[in-house]
mmCIF file of C-alpha atoms and ligand atoms in Angstrom:
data_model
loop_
_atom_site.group_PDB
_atom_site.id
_atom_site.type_symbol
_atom_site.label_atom_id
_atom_site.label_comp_id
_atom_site.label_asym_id
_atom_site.label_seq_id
_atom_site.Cartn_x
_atom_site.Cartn_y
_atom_site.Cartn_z
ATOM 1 C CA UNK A 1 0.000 0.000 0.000
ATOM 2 C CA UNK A 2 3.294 2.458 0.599
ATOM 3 C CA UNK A 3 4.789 3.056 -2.627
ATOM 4 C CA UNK A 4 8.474 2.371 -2.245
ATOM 5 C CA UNK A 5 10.576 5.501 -2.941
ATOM 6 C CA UNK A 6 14.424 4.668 -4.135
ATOM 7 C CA UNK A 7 16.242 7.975 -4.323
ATOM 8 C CA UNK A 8 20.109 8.640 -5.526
ATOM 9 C CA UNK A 9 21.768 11.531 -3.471
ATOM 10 C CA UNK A 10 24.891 12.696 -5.583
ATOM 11 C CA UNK A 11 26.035 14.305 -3.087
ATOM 12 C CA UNK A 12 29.247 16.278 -4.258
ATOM 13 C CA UNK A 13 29.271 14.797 -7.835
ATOM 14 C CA UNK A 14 29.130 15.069 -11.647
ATOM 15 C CA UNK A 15 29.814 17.991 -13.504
ATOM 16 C CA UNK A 16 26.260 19.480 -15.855
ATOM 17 C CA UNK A 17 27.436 16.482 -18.687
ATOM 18 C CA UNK A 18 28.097 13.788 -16.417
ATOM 19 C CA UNK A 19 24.668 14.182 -14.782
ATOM 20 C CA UNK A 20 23.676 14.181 -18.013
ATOM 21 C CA UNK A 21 25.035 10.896 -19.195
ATOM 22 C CA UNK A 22 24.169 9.509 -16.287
ATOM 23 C CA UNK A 23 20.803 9.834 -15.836
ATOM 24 C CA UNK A 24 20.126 9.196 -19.728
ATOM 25 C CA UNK A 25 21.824 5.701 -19.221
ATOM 26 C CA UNK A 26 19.442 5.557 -15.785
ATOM 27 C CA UNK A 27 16.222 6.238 -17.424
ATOM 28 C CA UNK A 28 16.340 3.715 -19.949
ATOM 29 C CA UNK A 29 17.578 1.300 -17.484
ATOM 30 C CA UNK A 30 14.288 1.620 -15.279
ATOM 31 C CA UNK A 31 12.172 2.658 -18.188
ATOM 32 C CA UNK A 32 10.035 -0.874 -17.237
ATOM 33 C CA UNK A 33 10.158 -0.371 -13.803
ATOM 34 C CA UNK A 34 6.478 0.173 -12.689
ATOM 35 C CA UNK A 35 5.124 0.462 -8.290
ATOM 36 C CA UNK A 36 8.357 2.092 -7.369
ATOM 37 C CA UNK A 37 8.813 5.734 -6.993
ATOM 38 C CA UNK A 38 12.634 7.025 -8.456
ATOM 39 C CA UNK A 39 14.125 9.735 -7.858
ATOM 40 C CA UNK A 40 17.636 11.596 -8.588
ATOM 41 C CA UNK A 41 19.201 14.114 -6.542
ATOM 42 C CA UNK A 42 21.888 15.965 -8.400
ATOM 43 C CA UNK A 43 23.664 19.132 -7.290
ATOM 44 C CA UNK A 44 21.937 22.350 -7.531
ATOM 45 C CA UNK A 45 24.145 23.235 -10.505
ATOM 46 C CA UNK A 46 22.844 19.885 -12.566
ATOM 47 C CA UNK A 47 19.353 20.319 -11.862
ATOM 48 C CA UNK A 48 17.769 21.986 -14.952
ATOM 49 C CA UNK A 49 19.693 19.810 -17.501
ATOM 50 C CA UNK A 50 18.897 16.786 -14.967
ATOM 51 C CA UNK A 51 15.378 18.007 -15.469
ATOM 52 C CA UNK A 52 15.271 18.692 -19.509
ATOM 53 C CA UNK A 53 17.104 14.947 -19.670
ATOM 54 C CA UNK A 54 14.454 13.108 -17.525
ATOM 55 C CA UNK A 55 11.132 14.614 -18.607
ATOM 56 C CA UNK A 56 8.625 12.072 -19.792
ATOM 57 C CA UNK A 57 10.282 9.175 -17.646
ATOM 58 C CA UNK A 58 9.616 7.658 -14.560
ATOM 59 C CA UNK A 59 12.511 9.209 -12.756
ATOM 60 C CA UNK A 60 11.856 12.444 -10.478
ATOM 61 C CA UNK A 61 13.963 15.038 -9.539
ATOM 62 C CA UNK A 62 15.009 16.156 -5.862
ATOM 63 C CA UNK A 63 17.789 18.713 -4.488
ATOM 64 C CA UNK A 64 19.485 17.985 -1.746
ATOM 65 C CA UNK A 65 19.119 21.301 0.308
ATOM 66 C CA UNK A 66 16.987 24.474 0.078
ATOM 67 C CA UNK A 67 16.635 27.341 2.257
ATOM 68 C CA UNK A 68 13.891 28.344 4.278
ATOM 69 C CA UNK A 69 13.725 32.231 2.842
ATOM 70 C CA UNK A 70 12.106 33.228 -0.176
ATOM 71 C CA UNK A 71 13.795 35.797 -1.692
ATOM 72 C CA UNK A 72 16.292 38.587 -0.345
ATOM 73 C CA UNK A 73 19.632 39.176 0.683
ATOM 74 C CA UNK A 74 21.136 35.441 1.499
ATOM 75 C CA UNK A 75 23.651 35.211 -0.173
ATOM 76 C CA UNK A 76 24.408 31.685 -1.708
ATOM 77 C CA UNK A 77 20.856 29.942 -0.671
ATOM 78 C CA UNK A 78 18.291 28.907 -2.837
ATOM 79 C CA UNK A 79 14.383 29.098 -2.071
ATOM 80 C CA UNK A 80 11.549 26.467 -2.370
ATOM 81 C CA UNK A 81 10.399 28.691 -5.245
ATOM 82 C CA UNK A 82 13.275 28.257 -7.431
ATOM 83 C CA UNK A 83 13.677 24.268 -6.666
ATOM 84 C CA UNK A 84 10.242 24.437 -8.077
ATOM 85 C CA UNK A 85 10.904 26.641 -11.253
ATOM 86 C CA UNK A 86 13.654 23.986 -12.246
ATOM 87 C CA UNK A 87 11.593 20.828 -11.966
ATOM 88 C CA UNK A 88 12.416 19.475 -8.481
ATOM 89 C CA UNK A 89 9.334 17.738 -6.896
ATOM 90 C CA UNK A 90 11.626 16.584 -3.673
ATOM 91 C CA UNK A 91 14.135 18.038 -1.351
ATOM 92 C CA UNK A 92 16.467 16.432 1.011
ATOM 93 C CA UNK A 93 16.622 18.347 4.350
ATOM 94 C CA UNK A 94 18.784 17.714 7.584
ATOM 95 C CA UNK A 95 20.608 15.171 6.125
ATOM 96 C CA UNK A 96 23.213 14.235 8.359
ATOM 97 C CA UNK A 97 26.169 15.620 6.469
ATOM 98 C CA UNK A 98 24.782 19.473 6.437
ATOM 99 C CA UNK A 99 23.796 18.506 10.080
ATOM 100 C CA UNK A 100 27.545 17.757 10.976
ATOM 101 C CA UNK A 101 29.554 20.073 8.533
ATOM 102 C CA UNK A 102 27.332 22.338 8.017
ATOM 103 C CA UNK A 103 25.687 23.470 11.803
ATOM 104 C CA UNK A 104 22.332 22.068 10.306
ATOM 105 C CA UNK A 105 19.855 22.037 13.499
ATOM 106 C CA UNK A 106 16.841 20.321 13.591
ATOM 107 C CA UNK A 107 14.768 23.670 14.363
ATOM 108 C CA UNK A 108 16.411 24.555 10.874
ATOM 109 C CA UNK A 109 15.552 21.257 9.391
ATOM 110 C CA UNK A 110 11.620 21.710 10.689
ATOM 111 C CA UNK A 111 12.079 25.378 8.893
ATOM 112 C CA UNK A 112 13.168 23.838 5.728
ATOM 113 C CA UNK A 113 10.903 21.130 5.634
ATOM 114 C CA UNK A 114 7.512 23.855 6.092
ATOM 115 C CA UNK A 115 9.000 26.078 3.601
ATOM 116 C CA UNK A 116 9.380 23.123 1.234
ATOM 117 C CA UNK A 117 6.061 22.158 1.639
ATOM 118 C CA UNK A 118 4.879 25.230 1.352
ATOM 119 C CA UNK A 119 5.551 25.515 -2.125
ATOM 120 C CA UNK A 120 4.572 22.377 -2.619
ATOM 121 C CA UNK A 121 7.564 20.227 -2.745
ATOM 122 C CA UNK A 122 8.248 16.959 -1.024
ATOM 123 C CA UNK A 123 10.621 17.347 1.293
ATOM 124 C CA UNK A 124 12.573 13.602 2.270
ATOM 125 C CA UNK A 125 13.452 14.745 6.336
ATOM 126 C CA UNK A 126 16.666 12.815 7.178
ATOM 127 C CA UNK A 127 17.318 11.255 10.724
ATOM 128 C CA UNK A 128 20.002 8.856 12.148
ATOM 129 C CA UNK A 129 22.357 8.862 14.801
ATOM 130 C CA UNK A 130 26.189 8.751 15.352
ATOM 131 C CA UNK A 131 28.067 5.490 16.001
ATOM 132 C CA UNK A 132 28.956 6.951 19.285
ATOM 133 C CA UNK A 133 25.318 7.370 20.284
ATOM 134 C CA UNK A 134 24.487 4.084 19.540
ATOM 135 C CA UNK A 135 26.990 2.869 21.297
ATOM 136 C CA UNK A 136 25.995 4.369 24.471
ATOM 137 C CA UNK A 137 22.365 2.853 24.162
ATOM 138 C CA UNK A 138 20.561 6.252 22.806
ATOM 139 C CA UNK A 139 19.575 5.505 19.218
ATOM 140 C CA UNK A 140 15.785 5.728 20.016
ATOM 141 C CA UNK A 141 16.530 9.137 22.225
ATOM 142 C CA UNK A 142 18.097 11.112 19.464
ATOM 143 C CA UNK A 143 15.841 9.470 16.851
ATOM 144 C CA UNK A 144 12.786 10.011 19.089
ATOM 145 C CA UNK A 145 14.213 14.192 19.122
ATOM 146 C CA UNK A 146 14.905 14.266 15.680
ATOM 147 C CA UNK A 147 12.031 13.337 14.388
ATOM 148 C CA UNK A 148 9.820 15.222 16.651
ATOM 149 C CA UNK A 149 11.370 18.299 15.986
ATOM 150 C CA UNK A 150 11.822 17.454 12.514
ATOM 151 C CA UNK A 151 7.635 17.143 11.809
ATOM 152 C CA UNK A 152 6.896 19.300 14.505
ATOM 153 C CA UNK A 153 3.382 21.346 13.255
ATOM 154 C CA UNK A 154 3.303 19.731 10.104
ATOM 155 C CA UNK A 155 -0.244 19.077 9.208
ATOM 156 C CA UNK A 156 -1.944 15.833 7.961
ATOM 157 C CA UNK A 157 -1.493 16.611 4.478
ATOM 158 C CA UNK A 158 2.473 18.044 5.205
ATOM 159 C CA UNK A 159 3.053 14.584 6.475
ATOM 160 C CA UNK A 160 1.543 12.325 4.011
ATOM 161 C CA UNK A 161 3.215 14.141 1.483
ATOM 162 C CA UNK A 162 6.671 14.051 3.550
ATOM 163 C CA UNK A 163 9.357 11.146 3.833
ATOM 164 C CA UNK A 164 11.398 10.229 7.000
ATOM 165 C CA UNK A 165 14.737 8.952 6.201
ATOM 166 C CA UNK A 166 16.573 6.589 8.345
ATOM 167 C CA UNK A 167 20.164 6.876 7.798
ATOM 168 C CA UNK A 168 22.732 6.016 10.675
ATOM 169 C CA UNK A 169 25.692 8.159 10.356
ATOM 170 C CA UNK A 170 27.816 4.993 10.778
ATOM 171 C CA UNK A 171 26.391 3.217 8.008
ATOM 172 C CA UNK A 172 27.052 6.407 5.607
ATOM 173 C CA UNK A 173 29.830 6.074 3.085
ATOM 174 C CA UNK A 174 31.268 3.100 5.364
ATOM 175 C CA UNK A 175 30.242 -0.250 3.404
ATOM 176 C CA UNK A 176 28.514 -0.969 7.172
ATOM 177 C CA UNK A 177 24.993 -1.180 6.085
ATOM 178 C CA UNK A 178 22.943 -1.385 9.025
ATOM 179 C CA UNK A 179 21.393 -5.137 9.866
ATOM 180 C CA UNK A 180 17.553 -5.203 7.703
ATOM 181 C CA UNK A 181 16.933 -6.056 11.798
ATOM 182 C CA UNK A 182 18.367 -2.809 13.231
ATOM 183 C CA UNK A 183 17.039 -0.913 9.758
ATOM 184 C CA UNK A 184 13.785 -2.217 10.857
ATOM 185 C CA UNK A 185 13.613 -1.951 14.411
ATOM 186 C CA UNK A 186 14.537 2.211 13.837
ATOM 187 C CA UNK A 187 12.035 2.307 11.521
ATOM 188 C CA UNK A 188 9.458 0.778 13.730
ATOM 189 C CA UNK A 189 10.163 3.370 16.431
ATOM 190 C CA UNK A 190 9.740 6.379 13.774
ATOM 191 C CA UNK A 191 6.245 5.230 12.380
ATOM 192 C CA UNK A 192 5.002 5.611 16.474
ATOM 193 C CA UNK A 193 6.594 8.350 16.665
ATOM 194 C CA UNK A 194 4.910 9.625 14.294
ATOM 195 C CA UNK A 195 2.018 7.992 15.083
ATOM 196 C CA UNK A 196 2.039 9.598 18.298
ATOM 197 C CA UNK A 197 2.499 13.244 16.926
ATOM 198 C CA UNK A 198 -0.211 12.723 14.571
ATOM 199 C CA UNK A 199 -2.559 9.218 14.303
ATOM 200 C CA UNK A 200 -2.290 5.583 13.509
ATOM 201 C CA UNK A 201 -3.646 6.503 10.080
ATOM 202 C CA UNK A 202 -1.092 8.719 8.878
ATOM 203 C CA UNK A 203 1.910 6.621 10.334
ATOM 204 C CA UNK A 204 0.322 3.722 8.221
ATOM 205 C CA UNK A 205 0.866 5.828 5.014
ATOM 206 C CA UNK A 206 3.915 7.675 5.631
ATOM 207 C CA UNK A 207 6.967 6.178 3.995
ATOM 208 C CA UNK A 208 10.449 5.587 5.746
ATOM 209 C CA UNK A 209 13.219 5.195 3.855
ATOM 210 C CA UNK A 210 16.295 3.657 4.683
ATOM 211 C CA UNK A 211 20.265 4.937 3.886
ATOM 212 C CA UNK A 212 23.944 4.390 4.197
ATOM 213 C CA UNK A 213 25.542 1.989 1.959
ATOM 214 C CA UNK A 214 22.813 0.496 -0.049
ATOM 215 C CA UNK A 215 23.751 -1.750 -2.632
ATOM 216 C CA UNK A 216 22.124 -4.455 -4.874
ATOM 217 C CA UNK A 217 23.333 -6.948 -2.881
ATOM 218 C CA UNK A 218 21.997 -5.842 0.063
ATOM 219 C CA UNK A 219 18.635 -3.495 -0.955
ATOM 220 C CA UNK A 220 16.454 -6.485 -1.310
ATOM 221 C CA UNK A 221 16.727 -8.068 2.385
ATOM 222 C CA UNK A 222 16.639 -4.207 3.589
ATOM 223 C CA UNK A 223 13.262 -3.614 1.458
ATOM 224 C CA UNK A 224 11.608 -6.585 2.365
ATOM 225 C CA UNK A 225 11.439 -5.600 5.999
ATOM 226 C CA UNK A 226 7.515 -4.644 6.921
ATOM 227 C CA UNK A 227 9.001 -0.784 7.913
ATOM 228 C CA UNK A 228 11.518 0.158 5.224
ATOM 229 C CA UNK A 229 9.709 1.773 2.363
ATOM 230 C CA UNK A 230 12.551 2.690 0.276
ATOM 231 C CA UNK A 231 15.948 3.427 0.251
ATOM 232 C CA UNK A 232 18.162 7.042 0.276
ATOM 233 C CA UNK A 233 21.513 5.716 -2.138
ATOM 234 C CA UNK A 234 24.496 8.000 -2.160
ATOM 235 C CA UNK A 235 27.725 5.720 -3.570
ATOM 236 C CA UNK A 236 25.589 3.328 -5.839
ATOM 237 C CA UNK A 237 23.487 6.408 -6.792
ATOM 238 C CA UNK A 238 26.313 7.362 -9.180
ATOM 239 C CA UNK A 239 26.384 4.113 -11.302
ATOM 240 C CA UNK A 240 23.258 3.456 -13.285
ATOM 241 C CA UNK A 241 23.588 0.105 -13.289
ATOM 242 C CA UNK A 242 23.639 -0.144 -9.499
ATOM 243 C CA UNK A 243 20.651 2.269 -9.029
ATOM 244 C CA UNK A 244 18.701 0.594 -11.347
ATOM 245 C CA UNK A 245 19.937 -2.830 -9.855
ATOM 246 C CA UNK A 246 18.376 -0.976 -6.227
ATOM 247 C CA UNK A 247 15.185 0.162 -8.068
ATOM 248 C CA UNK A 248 14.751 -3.578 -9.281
ATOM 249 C CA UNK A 249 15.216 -4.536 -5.828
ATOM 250 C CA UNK A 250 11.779 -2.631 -4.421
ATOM 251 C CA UNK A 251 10.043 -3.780 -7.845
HETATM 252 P P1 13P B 357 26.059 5.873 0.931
HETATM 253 O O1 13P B 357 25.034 5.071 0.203
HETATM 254 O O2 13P B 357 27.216 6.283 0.093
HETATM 255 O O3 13P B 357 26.467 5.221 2.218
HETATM 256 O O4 13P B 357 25.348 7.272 1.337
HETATM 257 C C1 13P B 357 24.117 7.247 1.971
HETATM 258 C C2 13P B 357 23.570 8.613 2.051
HETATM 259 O O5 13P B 357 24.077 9.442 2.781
HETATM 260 C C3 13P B 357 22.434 8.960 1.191
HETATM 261 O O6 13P B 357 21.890 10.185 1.542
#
């Protein structure tokens, strides 16, 4: 009943032509692949050539930040508005890496997220804790405060049109993918969470994806779990074979 969603976040990657070959090989790849939601998340600079190359497919387009303002004097940020103008139907917010490099807060990341919706963009609101936190027994603490912050005064209709991503920092970039048992017990605990800050109904429909170091040997025993609704790709994002092997996976 929850449509998977498989999204590649590019991260820090691929000049305006390698997006370009990239996501031309991509399309045609999944071009058959029908009950799964795709989506590619190229750098701000790639996104209207992204767009032009993937209209009329299946494949969507996010960006991987956005800025709460509008319009007006900040210098270097980009609004809802103009993610919209170039063809971006999602937006990654608070994902871990702006959270740690970047002084990303999750007050910030609730910001972004209204704003994004707002304008009527999807915004995919990234969780996860550190390997030290884990380690010290408070995964569900700092997942339970994430996400409650993260959602905080969203509305019915903000949250069924939002995604939670689960992505433990140590799984990110590592080649540690987290156990489809851990995966699913996190992902568990966010659905009553959000259950709790809004009702068994929209927890049912919300989708959680999960991230850090998905590959297509390991997407299919982390998408069959009853919780994990899709995945957030970064490294295997960047090969089309891979992604497509991932989209295959939640087929
Ligand atoms: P990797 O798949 O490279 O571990 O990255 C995950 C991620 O951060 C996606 O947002």
């Amino acid at each position: 009943m929850r449509t998977p969603i498989i999204a590649g976040n590019w991260k820090l990657n691929n000049t305006v032509g390698e997006a370009v070959t990239l996501t031309t090989e991509l399309k045609q790849l999944v071009a058959d692949a029908s009950g799964v939601e795709i989506v590619v998340a190229p750098p701000f600079t790639a996104l209207a050539a992204v767009s032009a190359t993937i209209a009329g497919s299946n494949v969507c387009l996010s960006a991987q930040d956005v800025y709460w303002e509008e319009r007006g004097a900040f210098t270097g940020e980009v609004s809802p508005t103009l993610l919209k103008d170039v063809g971006c139907e999602y937006v990654i917010v608070g994902h871990s890496e702006r959270r740690q490099y970047f002084g990303e807060t999750n007050e910030g990341v609730n910001r972004k997220a209204k704003a994004a919706l707002a304008q009527g963009l999807k915004p995919i609101i990234c969780v996860g804790e550190l390997l030290e936190e884990r380690e010290a027994g408070r995964t569900e603490a700092v997942i339970a405060t994430q996400v409650a912050a993260g959602i905080a005064d969203l509305s019915t209709s903000d949250l069924l049109s939002s995604v939670i991503a689960y992505e433990p920092v140590w799984a990110i970039g590592t080649g540690r993918t987290a156990t489809p048992a851990q995966a699913q017990e996190v992902h568990s605990l966010i659905r009553s969470l959000v259950a709790l800050a809004s009702s068994d109904d929209v927890a049912g429909q919300i989708r959680i994806q999960y991230g850090g170091s998905v590959k297509p040997d390991n997407a299919a025993a982390l998408l069959t779990k009853p919780d994990v609704d899709g995945a957030l790709v970064g490294g295997a994002s960047l090969d089309a074979a891979s992604f497509a092997a991932i989209v295959k996976a939640a087929n």
